[in-house]
Coordinates of C-alpha atoms in Angstrom, one line a residue:
X1 CA -46.7 11.1 -14.0
X2 CA -49.5 8.7 -15.3
X3 CA -48.9 10.0 -18.8
X4 CA -45.3 9.0 -18.5
X5 CA -46.3 5.6 -17.2
X6 CA -48.7 5.0 -20.1
X7 CA -46.1 6.1 -22.7
X8 CA -43.4 4.1 -21.0
X9 CA -45.2 0.8 -21.5
X10 CA -44.6 0.9 -25.3
X11 CA -41.4 2.9 -25.4
X12 CA -38.0 1.7 -26.5
X13 CA -35.2 1.7 -24.0
X14 CA -33.7 4.9 -25.4
X15 CA -37.1 6.6 -25.5
X16 CA -37.8 5.3 -21.9
X17 CA -34.6 7.0 -20.7
X18 CA -35.8 10.3 -22.2
X19 CA -39.2 9.9 -20.6
X20 CA -37.7 9.3 -17.2
X21 CA -35.4 12.3 -17.4
X22 CA -38.0 15.0 -16.4
X23 CA -39.4 12.8 -13.6
X24 CA -36.1 11.9 -11.9
X25 CA -35.8 15.1 -9.9
X26 CA -39.4 14.8 -8.6
X27 CA -39.5 11.0 -8.2
X28 CA -35.9 10.3 -7.3
X29 CA -35.0 6.8 -6.3
X30 CA -32.9 6.6 -3.2
X31 CA -31.4 3.3 -2.3
X32 CA -30.4 2.4 1.2
X33 CA -27.0 0.9 2.1
X34 CA -26.6 -2.7 2.9
X35 CA -27.2 -3.7 6.6
X36 CA -24.2 -3.5 8.8
X37 CA -24.4 -7.2 9.3
X38 CA -23.5 -7.8 5.7
X39 CA -20.6 -5.3 5.7
X40 CA -17.0 -6.4 6.3
X41 CA -16.0 -4.9 9.6
X42 CA -12.5 -4.0 10.7
X43 CA -11.0 -6.1 13.5
X44 CA -12.2 -5.1 16.9
X45 CA -10.1 -2.4 18.4
X46 CA -8.0 -1.9 15.2
X47 CA -7.0 1.7 14.6
X48 CA -8.3 3.4 11.4
X49 CA -4.8 3.3 9.8
X50 CA -4.8 -0.5 10.2
X51 CA -8.0 -1.1 8.3
X52 CA -8.0 -2.9 5.0
X53 CA -7.4 -0.8 1.9
X54 CA -10.5 0.4 0.0
X55 CA -12.4 -2.3 -1.9
X56 CA -12.0 -3.0 -5.6
X57 CA -14.9 -0.8 -6.4
X58 CA -12.8 2.3 -5.6
X59 CA -9.6 1.0 -7.3
X60 CA -8.3 0.0 -10.7
X61 CA -7.3 -3.5 -9.8
X62 CA -8.2 -5.3 -13.1
X63 CA -5.3 -5.1 -15.6
X64 CA -7.6 -5.8 -18.5
X65 CA -9.9 -2.9 -17.5
X66 CA -6.9 -0.6 -17.1
X67 CA -5.6 -1.5 -20.6
X68 CA -9.0 -1.0 -22.1
X69 CA -9.5 2.3 -20.4
X70 CA -6.1 3.5 -21.7
X71 CA -6.9 2.5 -25.2
X72 CA -10.4 4.1 -25.3
X73 CA -9.2 7.3 -23.8
X74 CA -6.2 7.7 -26.0
X75 CA -8.2 6.9 -29.2
X76 CA -10.7 9.6 -28.2
X77 CA -7.9 12.1 -27.5
X78 CA -6.3 11.5 -30.9
X79 CA -9.6 12.3 -32.6
X80 CA -10.9 15.1 -30.4
X81 CA -8.0 16.9 -28.7
X82 CA -8.0 20.7 -29.0
X83 CA -5.3 22.4 -31.0
X84 CA -3.4 24.4 -28.4
X85 CA -0.1 26.2 -28.9
X86 CA 1.8 24.5 -26.0
X87 CA 0.8 21.1 -27.3
X88 CA 2.2 21.9 -30.7
X89 CA 5.5 23.0 -29.2
X90 CA 5.7 19.9 -27.0
X91 CA 5.2 17.7 -30.0
X92 CA 7.6 19.5 -32.4
X93 CA 10.4 21.1 -30.4
X94 CA 13.5 18.9 -30.7
X95 CA 15.5 20.6 -27.9
X96 CA 14.6 19.0 -24.6
X97 CA 15.2 22.1 -22.5
X98 CA 13.1 24.3 -24.7
X99 CA 10.4 21.6 -24.8
X100 CA 10.3 21.4 -21.0
X101 CA 10.3 25.2 -20.7
X102 CA 7.4 25.5 -23.1
X103 CA 5.3 23.0 -21.2
X104 CA 6.3 24.6 -17.9
X105 CA 5.1 28.0 -18.9
X106 CA 1.8 26.7 -20.0
X107 CA 1.2 24.7 -16.8
X108 CA 2.0 27.7 -14.6
X109 CA -0.3 30.0 -16.7
X110 CA -3.1 27.4 -16.7
X111 CA -3.3 27.2 -12.9
X112 CA -6.6 28.7 -11.8
X113 CA -7.0 30.2 -15.3
X114 CA -9.2 29.1 -18.3
X115 CA -7.6 27.8 -21.4
X116 CA -9.2 30.5 -23.6
X117 CA -7.7 33.2 -21.5
X118 CA -4.2 31.7 -21.5
X119 CA -3.8 31.2 -25.2
X120 CA -3.0 34.8 -26.2
X121 CA -0.8 35.3 -23.1
X122 CA 1.1 32.2 -23.8
X123 CA 1.8 33.2 -27.4
X124 CA 3.0 36.6 -26.4
X125 CA 5.2 35.2 -23.7
X126 CA 6.9 32.6 -25.9
X127 CA 7.4 35.2 -28.6
X128 CA 9.1 37.5 -26.2
X129 CA 11.0 34.9 -24.1
X130 CA 11.4 31.7 -26.2
X131 CA 14.0 30.2 -23.9
X132 CA 14.9 30.0 -20.3
X133 CA 17.9 32.2 -20.9
X134 CA 15.7 35.0 -22.4
X135 CA 13.3 34.9 -19.4
X136 CA 16.2 34.9 -16.9
X137 CA 17.5 38.1 -18.4
X138 CA 14.2 39.9 -18.3
X139 CA 13.3 42.3 -15.5
X140 CA 10.5 41.7 -13.1
X141 CA 8.8 44.8 -14.4
X142 CA 8.6 43.3 -17.9
X143 CA 7.3 40.0 -16.5
X144 CA 4.6 41.8 -14.6
X145 CA 3.6 43.9 -17.6
X146 CA 3.1 40.9 -19.8
X147 CA 1.3 39.0 -17.0
X148 CA -1.0 41.9 -16.1
X149 CA -4.7 40.7 -16.4
X150 CA -3.9 37.0 -16.0
X151 CA -4.3 37.0 -12.3
X152 CA -2.4 35.3 -9.5
X153 CA 0.5 37.5 -10.3
X154 CA 3.1 35.8 -8.0
X155 CA 3.1 32.9 -10.6
X156 CA 5.0 35.0 -13.1
X157 CA 7.5 36.1 -10.5
X158 CA 8.1 32.6 -9.3
X159 CA 8.5 31.3 -12.8
X160 CA 11.2 33.8 -13.6
X161 CA 13.0 33.1 -10.3
X162 CA 13.0 29.4 -11.1
X163 CA 14.2 30.1 -14.7
X164 CA 17.1 32.1 -13.3
X165 CA 18.0 29.2 -11.0
X166 CA 18.1 26.8 -13.9
X167 CA 20.4 29.1 -15.9
X168 CA 22.7 30.1 -13.0
X169 CA 22.8 26.9 -11.0
X170 CA 21.9 24.1 -13.4
X171 CA 23.8 25.3 -16.4
X172 CA 20.5 25.9 -18.3
X173 CA 19.5 22.3 -18.2
X174 CA 16.0 21.5 -17.1
X175 CA 15.6 18.6 -14.6
X176 CA 14.3 15.5 -16.4
X177 CA 12.2 13.7 -13.7
X178 CA 9.2 14.8 -11.7
X179 CA 11.1 14.2 -8.5
X180 CA 14.0 16.5 -9.5
X181 CA 11.7 19.1 -11.0
X182 CA 9.8 19.4 -7.7
X183 CA 12.9 19.3 -5.6
X184 CA 15.1 21.8 -7.6
X185 CA 12.6 24.4 -9.0
X186 CA 10.9 26.9 -6.7
X187 CA 7.2 27.1 -7.3
X188 CA 7.0 23.7 -9.0
X189 CA 4.7 21.4 -7.1
X190 CA 3.8 17.8 -7.5
X191 CA 1.2 18.3 -10.3
X192 CA 3.4 20.7 -12.4
X193 CA 6.4 18.4 -12.0
X194 CA 4.4 15.4 -13.2
X195 CA 3.0 17.3 -16.1
X196 CA 6.4 18.6 -17.3
X197 CA 8.1 15.2 -16.8
X198 CA 5.5 13.1 -18.6
X199 CA 4.7 15.5 -21.5
X200 CA 8.2 16.7 -22.2
X201 CA 10.4 13.8 -21.1
X202 CA 8.1 10.8 -21.3
X203 CA 8.3 9.8 -17.7
X204 CA 5.5 7.4 -16.8
X205 CA 4.1 9.4 -13.9
X206 CA 0.5 10.4 -13.3
X207 CA -0.9 13.9 -12.7
X208 CA -3.8 15.1 -10.4
X209 CA -5.4 18.4 -11.0
X210 CA -9.0 19.6 -10.7
X211 CA -10.1 17.9 -13.9
X212 CA -8.4 14.6 -13.0
X213 CA -10.0 14.7 -9.5
X214 CA -13.4 15.0 -11.0
X215 CA -12.9 12.2 -13.6
X216 CA -11.4 9.7 -11.1
X217 CA -14.0 10.4 -8.4
X218 CA -16.8 9.6 -10.9
X219 CA -15.0 6.6 -12.4
X220 CA -14.7 5.0 -9.0
X221 CA -17.6 6.6 -7.0
X222 CA -15.3 8.4 -4.5
X223 CA -17.7 10.5 -2.4
X224 CA -15.4 11.5 0.4
X225 CA -14.1 15.0 0.6
X226 CA -11.9 15.2 -2.5
X227 CA -9.8 18.0 -1.1
X228 CA -8.7 15.9 2.0
X229 CA -5.1 14.7 2.0
X230 CA -6.1 11.1 2.4
X231 CA -8.3 11.2 -0.7
X232 CA -5.8 13.1 -2.7
X233 CA -3.2 10.5 -1.9
X234 CA -5.5 7.8 -3.2
X235 CA -6.2 9.7 -6.4
X236 CA -2.4 10.0 -7.0
X237 CA -2.1 6.3 -6.5
X238 CA -4.9 5.8 -9.1
X239 CA -3.3 8.2 -11.6
X240 CA 0.0 6.4 -11.4
X241 CA -1.7 3.0 -11.9
X242 CA -3.6 4.3 -14.9
X243 CA -0.9 6.3 -16.8
X244 CA 0.1 4.6 -20.1
X245 CA 3.9 4.0 -20.0
X246 CA 4.1 4.2 -23.8
X247 CA 2.4 7.6 -24.1
X248 CA 2.4 9.1 -20.6
X249 CA 2.2 12.7 -21.7
X250 CA -0.7 12.1 -24.1
X251 CA -2.5 10.0 -21.5
X252 CA -2.3 12.7 -18.8
X253 CA -3.4 15.3 -21.2
X254 CA -6.2 13.1 -22.4
X255 CA -7.4 12.6 -18.8
X256 CA -7.3 16.4 -18.2
X257 CA -9.0 17.0 -21.6
X258 CA -11.8 14.7 -20.7
X259 CA -12.5 16.6 -17.5
X260 CA -12.3 19.9 -19.2
X261 CA -14.6 19.2 -22.2
X262 CA -16.8 16.1 -21.4
X263 CA -16.7 15.2 -17.7
X264 CA -17.4 18.8 -16.7
X265 CA -18.7 19.9 -13.3
X266 CA -22.2 20.5 -14.3
X267 CA -24.2 18.9 -17.1
X268 CA -21.5 16.4 -18.1
X269 CA -21.8 14.8 -21.6
X270 CA -21.9 11.2 -20.5
X271 CA -23.2 10.1 -23.9
X272 CA -20.0 11.3 -25.5
X273 CA -17.6 9.9 -22.8
X274 CA -15.1 7.4 -24.2
X275 CA -14.7 5.6 -20.9
X276 CA -18.3 5.6 -19.6
X277 CA -18.3 1.8 -19.6
X278 CA -15.6 2.0 -16.9
X279 CA -17.4 4.6 -14.8
X280 CA -19.0 3.4 -11.6
X281 CA -21.1 6.6 -11.3
X282 CA -22.6 6.2 -14.8
X283 CA -23.3 2.5 -14.1
X284 CA -25.2 3.6 -11.0
X285 CA -27.3 6.0 -13.0
X286 CA -28.0 3.3 -15.6
X287 CA -29.1 0.8 -12.9
X288 CA -31.4 3.4 -11.3
X289 CA -33.0 4.0 -14.7
X290 CA -33.5 0.2 -15.1
X291 CA -34.8 -0.1 -11.6
X292 CA -37.3 2.8 -12.1
X293 CA -38.4 1.4 -15.5
X294 CA -39.3 -1.9 -13.9
X295 CA -41.3 -0.1 -11.2
X296 CA -43.1 1.8 -14.0
X297 CA -44.0 -1.5 -15.7
X298 CA -45.3 -2.9 -12.4
X299 CA -42.6 -5.6 -12.2
X300 CA -41.1 -6.5 -8.9
X301 CA -37.6 -4.9 -9.1
X302 CA -34.5 -6.8 -7.9
X303 CA -32.6 -5.5 -4.9
X304 CA -30.2 -2.9 -6.5
X305 CA -26.5 -3.4 -5.8
X306 CA -25.6 0.2 -6.5
X307 CA -25.5 2.0 -3.1
X308 CA -22.0 1.6 -1.8
X309 CA -19.0 -0.7 -1.8
X310 CA -20.3 -3.0 0.9
X311 CA -17.7 -2.0 3.5
X312 CA -18.9 -0.3 6.6
X313 CA -17.4 3.1 7.3
X314 CA -15.6 3.1 4.0
X315 CA -13.4 6.2 3.9
X316 CA -14.0 6.8 0.2
X317 CA -17.8 6.3 -0.1
X318 CA -20.4 9.1 0.1
X319 CA -20.8 10.1 3.8
X320 CA -24.0 8.9 5.5
X321 CA -24.9 12.5 6.2
X322 CA -24.8 13.3 2.5
X323 CA -26.1 10.3 0.6
X324 CA -26.6 9.7 -3.1
X325 CA -29.1 12.1 -4.7
X326 CA -30.7 10.6 -7.7
X327 CA -31.5 13.9 -9.2
X328 CA -27.8 14.8 -9.5
X329 CA -26.7 11.6 -11.3
X330 CA -22.9 11.5 -11.8
X331 CA -22.5 15.0 -10.5
X332 CA -22.9 13.5 -7.0
X333 CA -19.1 13.2 -7.4
X334 CA -16.8 14.7 -6.4
X335 CA -17.7 16.1 -3.0
X336 CA -15.8 19.0 -1.5
X337 CA -15.8 20.7 1.8
X338 CA -17.6 24.0 1.8
X339 CA -15.2 26.9 1.0
X340 CA -14.7 29.6 3.5
X341 CA -16.3 32.8 2.3
X342 CA -13.8 35.4 1.1
X343 CA -13.0 38.0 3.7
X344 CA -14.3 41.5 3.0
X345 CA -11.8 44.4 2.5
X346 CA -12.3 48.1 1.7
X347 CA -9.7 50.3 0.1
X348 CA -9.9 54.0 -0.7
X349 CA -8.3 54.7 -4.1
X350 CA -7.8 58.1 -5.7
X351 CA -7.3 58.8 -9.4
X352 CA -4.9 61.8 -9.3
X353 CA -5.1 63.5 -12.7
X354 CA -3.2 66.4 -14.3
X355 CA -2.9 67.8 -17.8
X356 CA 0.2 66.5 -19.6
X357 CA 2.5 68.6 -21.8
X358 CA 0.3 67.8 -24.9
X359 CA -3.0 68.5 -23.1
X360 CA -3.9 64.8 -22.6
X361 CA -4.7 63.7 -19.0
X362 CA -2.0 61.9 -17.0
X363 CA -2.5 59.8 -14.0
X364 CA -0.3 59.1 -11.0
X365 CA 0.5 55.5 -10.3
X366 CA 2.6 54.0 -7.5
X367 CA 4.2 50.6 -7.1
X368 CA 3.0 48.1 -4.5
X369 CA 5.5 46.4 -2.1
X370 CA 7.6 43.5 -3.5
X371 CA 5.7 40.9 -1.4
X372 CA 2.1 40.2 -0.6
X373 CA -1.0 40.6 -2.7
X374 CA -0.4 42.0 -6.2
X375 CA 3.3 42.3 -5.3
X376 CA 5.3 44.8 -7.5
X377 CA 2.3 45.9 -9.5
X378 CA 1.3 49.5 -10.1
X379 CA -1.9 51.1 -8.8
X380 CA -3.5 54.5 -8.1
X381 CA -2.6 55.8 -4.6
X382 CA -4.6 53.6 -2.2
X383 CA -5.2 53.2 1.5
X384 CA -6.8 50.2 3.4
X385 CA -10.0 51.2 5.3
X386 CA -11.7 49.9 8.4
X387 CA -15.0 48.2 7.5
X388 CA -17.2 50.5 9.6
X389 CA -15.5 53.9 8.7
X390 CA -17.9 56.8 7.9
X391 CA -17.5 58.6 4.6
X392 CA -16.2 61.8 6.2
X393 CA -13.5 59.9 8.0
X394 CA -12.7 58.0 4.8
X395 CA -12.1 61.2 2.9
X396 CA -10.0 62.6 5.7
X397 CA -7.7 59.6 5.9
X398 CA -7.3 59.5 2.1
X399 CA -6.6 63.2 2.0
X400 CA -3.8 62.7 4.6
X401 CA -2.4 59.8 2.5
X402 CA -2.4 61.9 -0.7
X403 CA -0.6 64.8 1.0
X404 CA 2.4 62.5 1.5
X405 CA 2.5 61.9 -2.3
X406 CA 2.0 65.4 -3.6
X407 CA 3.8 67.4 -0.9
X408 CA 1.0 69.8 0.0
X409 CA -2.3 69.7 2.0
X410 CA -5.3 68.1 0.3
X411 CA -8.8 69.3 1.3
X412 CA -11.0 66.3 2.0
X413 CA -14.0 68.1 0.6
X414 CA -12.1 68.5 -2.7
X415 CA -12.1 64.8 -3.3
X416 CA -14.8 63.8 -5.8
X417 CA -16.5 60.6 -5.1
X418 CA -16.7 58.4 -8.2
X419 CA -18.3 55.2 -6.8
X420 CA -17.4 51.8 -5.6
X421 CA -15.7 49.1 -7.6
X422 CA -16.0 45.5 -6.6
X423 CA -13.2 43.0 -7.4
X424 CA -13.2 39.4 -6.2
X425 CA -9.8 37.7 -5.5
X426 CA -9.7 34.1 -4.7
X427 CA -9.8 34.8 -0.9
X428 CA -10.8 38.5 -0.7
X429 CA -14.0 40.4 -1.6
X430 CA -12.4 43.7 -2.3
X431 CA -14.3 47.0 -2.5
X432 CA -12.5 50.0 -3.9
X433 CA -14.0 53.3 -2.8
X434 CA -13.0 55.5 -5.7
X435 CA -12.3 59.2 -5.6
X436 CA -10.7 61.5 -8.0
X437 CA -8.7 64.7 -7.7
X438 CA -7.6 67.0 -10.5
X439 CA -4.3 68.9 -9.9
X440 CA -4.1 72.3 -11.6
X441 CA -0.4 72.6 -11.2
X442 CA 2.6 70.4 -11.2
X443 CA 3.8 68.6 -8.1
X444 CA 7.2 67.2 -7.0
X445 CA 7.0 63.6 -6.0
X446 CA 8.9 62.5 -2.9
X447 CA 11.7 60.1 -4.1
X448 CA 11.9 58.6 -0.6
X449 CA 8.4 57.1 -1.1
X450 CA 7.6 54.0 -3.1
X451 CA 8.3 54.2 -6.9
X452 CA 5.8 56.4 -8.7
X453 CA 5.3 58.0 -12.1
X454 CA 2.9 59.9 -14.2
X455 CA 1.4 58.0 -17.2
X456 CA -0.9 58.6 -20.0
X457 CA -3.9 56.4 -20.5
X458 CA -2.1 54.3 -23.1
X459 CA 0.9 54.0 -20.8
X460 CA -1.3 53.0 -17.9
X461 CA -2.8 50.1 -19.9
X462 CA 0.7 49.0 -21.0
X463 CA 2.0 49.0 -17.4
X464 CA 1.9 46.2 -14.9
X465 CA -1.5 47.1 -13.4
X466 CA -4.1 44.7 -12.1
X467 CA -7.5 44.1 -13.6
X468 CA -9.0 45.8 -10.5
X469 CA -7.1 49.1 -11.3
X470 CA -8.3 49.0 -14.9
X471 CA -11.9 48.8 -13.5
X472 CA -11.1 51.8 -11.3
X473 CA -9.9 53.9 -14.3
X474 CA -12.9 52.7 -16.3
X475 CA -15.3 54.0 -13.6
X476 CA -13.4 57.3 -13.5
X477 CA -13.6 57.7 -17.3
X478 CA -17.3 56.9 -17.2
X479 CA -18.0 59.6 -14.7
X480 CA -16.0 62.1 -16.6
X481 CA -17.9 61.4 -19.8
X482 CA -21.1 61.7 -17.9
X483 CA -20.1 65.1 -16.6
X484 CA -19.0 66.4 -20.0
X485 CA -22.1 65.3 -21.9
X486 CA -24.5 68.2 -22.5
X487 CA -27.9 67.9 -21.0
X488 CA -30.8 69.8 -22.6
X489 CA -33.7 70.7 -20.3
X490 CA -36.9 72.1 -21.8
X491 CA -38.6 74.6 -19.5
X492 CA -42.0 76.3 -20.2
X493 CA -42.7 79.9 -19.1
X494 CA -46.4 79.8 -19.9
X495 CA -46.2 81.7 -23.1
X496 CA -43.9 79.4 -25.0
X497 CA -40.7 77.7 -24.0
X498 CA -36.9 78.1 -24.1
X499 CA -34.1 75.5 -23.8
X500 CA -31.4 75.5 -21.2
X501 CA -28.3 73.5 -22.1
X502 CA -26.3 72.2 -19.1
X503 CA -22.7 71.4 -20.1
X504 CA -20.5 70.3 -17.2
X505 CA -21.0 72.8 -14.4
X506 CA -22.3 75.9 -16.4
X507 CA -25.6 76.8 -17.9
X508 CA -26.1 78.4 -21.3
X509 CA -29.4 79.8 -22.5
X510 CA -30.4 79.2 -26.1
X511 CA -33.1 80.9 -28.1

């Protein structure tokens, strides 16, 4: 630390900031809130709802600042925005309904999914179904097949249901306002409606998604739980104040782009931020650096005015139980309530295999119910298991389940254990206990059961199967390759040696 002190006495401000960086985590500066006597208290006995609105520090109340922020953000967006296919369509498509549809598809795909993953799916989707009418005529099976691997599969189903409603009940005409979009289209919430209306139809309405929440919380030091309804309502108010009425779609995309590329959850690029001069969190970090530098130089520091908004029990400030942490900087914001851990589930899954007419392996897949998790997708025959079930009992229950599919008894001991495959859904920690069974003769599938069919490996990957089932097949194929690989063991008999080659389940002696 003394080396840093010595160097800091002759350092430039920029160099000083670099010198301070490594020390901040160990020698963090923690400021205490103003005494309660200085805080503006609510009237005695007034209920929480009757208290004054949040102070200016948490709002965008200065028209000049709002105008400057808009200009800075849009100028940056024009220079730095990513070239994305849905943006190109929104900017060039003259037909209003096609334009709205193009934006709608992108917004649904981008929910809980990274941009890099969505791009190829979006291109294939728009090539196959370029209009609402084309999507409305597609089958759910086709939709699920194209959506396979994108996750959150109910999104594709709801998108098609809404497209059919537009075609059949709205004469193929997309609603033009956020209010009508949300009211008339199933599966379209407040954010999606605002995005479509502002980007496609120029409505001056804000949007609030995860990226926008992070940006706004840092801009205005909002430390309360950002997932709470009260805070979300405040953020929507801010977004609607900020949106540029002359370029609402571009402004909303710019705000989201800023959160996705600069104001990221960890290690944000504050030096590249076009609106950092409007950011209360960044100002606080800068004041702390100045405060710390004065301490390094031995000067009496002024009382820093960077702790809170000056209002006791402010509903938007950091909670007293989780105060500002200097080592985190702007990433103190936003704060979220701890997520509930995903519930654990175990499922027995069997890869039933037979030889097809051309000698290639074929696999039995069955269709899941039309509602619930992974609705309508295809999978290997599977059975939910109790968490504490012993392996012997697992085998027996799976064997009974398979008997219903293939129409004859299945010996539990005949099931080959492959291993366990872990797949994490948003709210479920799923463990697939994978077995395999090779059928040496054809079976007649019961048509009274759920839809089922035999598929080749290529047909399997082209079907509407989840990523989890692809992992299951990969584990099965890995085990099969391992078993079919020859293993050479060198054994000495004392007078020389000979080699045994173990291939699959038989031994062959070589000279």
